[in-house]
Tab-separated table of C-alpha atoms in Angstrom:
chain	number	residue	atom	x	y	z
A	166	MET	CA	64.190	89.125	83.226
A	167	PRO	CA	68.117	90.233	82.720
A	168	ARG	CA	70.821	87.968	82.395
A	169	ARG	CA	72.955	87.363	85.172
A	170	THR	CA	76.864	86.967	85.228
A	171	PRO	CA	78.191	84.733	87.224
A	172	ARG	CA	80.875	85.820	90.077
A	173	ARG	CA	84.069	84.911	89.303
A	174	MET	CA	86.449	84.607	92.102
A	175	PRO	CA	89.123	87.555	92.531
A	176	ARG	CA	92.202	87.610	90.969
A	177	PRO	CA	94.902	88.952	92.464
A	178	LEU	CA	98.432	89.200	91.005
A	179	LEU	CA	101.110	88.199	93.498
A	180	THR	CA	104.793	89.438	92.165
A	181	GLY	CA	107.390	86.472	92.863
A	182	PHE	CA	108.487	88.018	96.288
A	183	GLY	CA	105.067	88.435	97.283
A	184	GLY	CA	103.821	85.207	96.766
A	185	GLY	CA	106.235	83.683	98.412
A	186	LEU	CA	105.876	85.890	101.397
A	187	LEU	CA	102.070	85.063	101.476
A	188	ALA	CA	102.994	81.042	101.075
A	189	CYS	CA	105.435	81.577	104.338
A	190	LEU	CA	102.825	83.516	106.481
A	191	ALA	CA	99.801	81.503	105.596
A	192	MET	CA	102.096	78.457	106.485
A	193	LEU	CA	103.342	80.185	109.661
A	194	LEU	CA	99.223	80.474	110.321
A	195	VAL	CA	98.625	76.786	109.434
A	196	ALA	CA	101.544	75.447	111.847
A	197	GLY	CA	100.261	77.795	114.411
A	198	VAL	CA	96.502	76.349	114.127
A	199	CYS	CA	97.747	72.893	113.579
A	200	ARG	CA	99.566	73.111	116.822
A	201	LEU	CA	96.691	74.631	118.702
A	202	LEU	CA	94.267	72.138	117.258
A	203	PHE	CA	95.751	68.944	116.180
A	204	GLY	CA	98.690	69.079	118.769
A	205	SER	CA	101.763	69.380	116.002
A	206	SER	CA	100.399	67.505	113.539
A	207	LEU	CA	102.440	67.346	110.924
A	208	PHE	CA	99.773	65.017	108.491
A	209	ALA	CA	97.354	68.330	109.255
A	210	TYR	CA	100.154	70.562	108.591
A	211	GLY	CA	101.284	69.083	105.069
A	212	LEU	CA	97.296	68.267	103.920
A	213	LEU	CA	96.979	71.997	104.460
A	214	PHE	CA	100.132	72.506	102.327
A	215	LEU	CA	98.644	71.378	99.448
A	216	PRO	CA	95.983	74.085	98.727
A	217	VAL	CA	98.389	76.969	99.802
A	218	ALA	CA	101.136	75.955	97.347
A	219	ALA	CA	98.165	75.758	94.792
A	220	ALA	CA	97.125	79.023	95.558
A	221	VAL	CA	100.098	80.430	94.802
A	222	ALA	CA	100.307	79.290	91.802
A	223	VAL	CA	97.201	80.243	90.531
A	224	TRP	CA	97.585	83.621	92.048
A	225	VAL	CA	101.100	84.675	90.999
A	226	ARG	CA	101.599	87.111	87.815
A	227	PRO	CA	102.383	85.933	84.751
A	228	ALA	CA	105.690	87.044	84.411
A	229	ASP	CA	106.620	85.580	88.096
A	230	LEU	CA	104.925	82.289	87.145
A	231	ILE	CA	108.555	80.167	87.773
A	232	THR	CA	108.350	81.657	91.268
A	233	ALA	CA	105.849	78.905	92.172
A	234	PRO	CA	107.345	76.121	92.793
A	235	ILE	CA	110.431	77.964	93.897
A	236	SER	CA	108.328	79.496	96.887
A	237	ALA	CA	106.278	76.473	97.830
A	238	PRO	CA	109.123	74.436	99.289
A	239	ILE	CA	110.440	77.236	101.414
A	240	ALA	CA	107.133	77.877	102.803
A	241	PHE	CA	106.725	74.471	103.822
A	242	ALA	CA	110.063	74.761	105.599
A	243	ALA	CA	109.162	78.173	107.135
A	244	GLY	CA	106.442	76.909	108.581
A	245	VAL	CA	107.649	73.232	110.081
A	246	TRP	CA	109.184	74.918	112.636
A	247	PRO	CA	106.100	75.535	115.461
A	248	VAL	CA	105.191	71.914	114.738
A	249	SER	CA	108.478	70.233	114.755
A	250	ASP	CA	108.875	68.283	117.649
A	251	GLY	CA	112.087	69.838	118.889
A	252	SER	CA	113.630	68.961	122.130
A	253	GLY	CA	115.186	72.144	124.347
A	254	GLY	CA	117.847	74.088	122.885
A	255	PHE	CA	118.796	75.457	119.274
A	256	GLY	CA	120.404	72.340	118.384
A	257	GLY	CA	117.290	70.204	119.192
A	258	GLN	CA	115.278	72.467	117.626
A	259	LEU	CA	116.940	71.935	114.428
A	260	MET	CA	117.624	68.533	114.645
A	261	GLY	CA	113.513	68.493	114.887
A	262	MET	CA	112.999	70.407	112.187
A	263	VAL	CA	115.364	68.449	110.070
A	264	SER	CA	113.915	65.199	110.850
A	265	ALA	CA	110.102	66.948	110.082
A	266	LEU	CA	111.138	68.060	107.213
A	267	SER	CA	112.814	64.600	106.165
A	268	LEU	CA	109.877	62.171	107.108
A	269	HIS	CA	107.095	64.222	106.044
A	270	ALA	CA	109.013	64.829	102.467
A	271	GLY	CA	106.118	63.430	100.646
A	272	TRP	CA	104.104	66.602	101.361
A	273	LEU	CA	106.441	68.540	100.073
A	274	TYR	CA	107.265	66.716	96.505
A	275	ALA	CA	103.258	66.924	96.281
A	276	GLY	CA	102.789	70.725	97.162
A	277	THR	CA	105.839	71.135	94.817
A	278	LEU	CA	104.770	69.172	92.073
A	279	ALA	CA	101.101	70.720	92.156
A	280	ALA	CA	102.878	74.272	91.878
A	281	ALA	CA	104.789	73.483	88.852
A	282	LEU	CA	101.938	71.799	87.169
A	283	ILE	CA	99.619	74.739	87.561
A	284	ALA	CA	102.108	76.877	86.696
A	285	LEU	CA	103.058	74.979	83.584
A	286	VAL	CA	99.231	74.711	82.356
A	287	ARG	CA	99.084	78.812	82.798
A	288	ARG	CA	102.391	79.094	81.017
A	289	ALA	CA	101.111	77.075	77.984
A	290	ALA	CA	97.632	78.589	77.945
A	291	LEU	CA	99.263	82.276	78.048
A	292	SER	CA	101.573	81.235	75.079
A	293	GLY	CA	98.730	79.794	73.234
A	294	ARG	CA	96.439	82.797	73.887
A	295	LYS	CA	99.614	85.126	72.520
A	296	ARG	CA	99.733	82.456	69.581
A	297	ALA	CA	96.147	83.049	68.598
A	298	ALA	CA	96.318	87.052	68.926
A	299	ARG	CA	99.403	86.950	66.860
A	300	GLN	CA	97.671	84.485	64.372
A	301	GLN	CA	94.598	87.168	64.273
A	302	ARG	CA	96.853	90.310	63.831
A	303	ARG	CA	98.340	88.636	60.902
A	304	ALA	CA	95.125	87.440	59.339
A	305	ALA	CA	93.861	91.047	60.040
A	306	GLY	CA	96.955	92.701	58.073
A	307	ALA	CA	96.552	90.005	54.884
A	308	ARG	CA	93.123	91.469	54.598
A	309	LEU	CA	94.150	94.703	54.557
A	310	LEU	CA	97.045	94.266	51.970
A	311	THR	CA	94.978	92.343	49.861
A	312	PRO	CA	92.963	94.600	46.871
A	313	ARG	CA	89.668	94.718	46.719
A	314	PRO	CA	88.149	94.510	43.005
């Protein structure tokens, strides 16, 4: 019986800009869904922000890991406009956004912290793999230089 290899989740490698753009678009979509289904529930919006922030931190390429915790709060702020209950006019909408951002900052901090921790763990794993490969190359080079009897 042939052995089957388990399917892996696709690993798209996004640039820093692509990750930020994906996060902003995803949060705008989440805000629209929350407005339609839950009546502008900022609780549901904040809860759905956590997996978006984590997904961006997982899918950004290793060279751009620093952008994941930066793009998460930008995406939260970009998507909060449709669910903030501001009254008419530009000033009222702006005050609704500021109020929503200040009253639900816990979700913002939690998502940013999750993105930062995922990026930090990925960076540490990448550094460990590079160090192991460097030591392996040194050991292989030392074996080549030692004379054989």
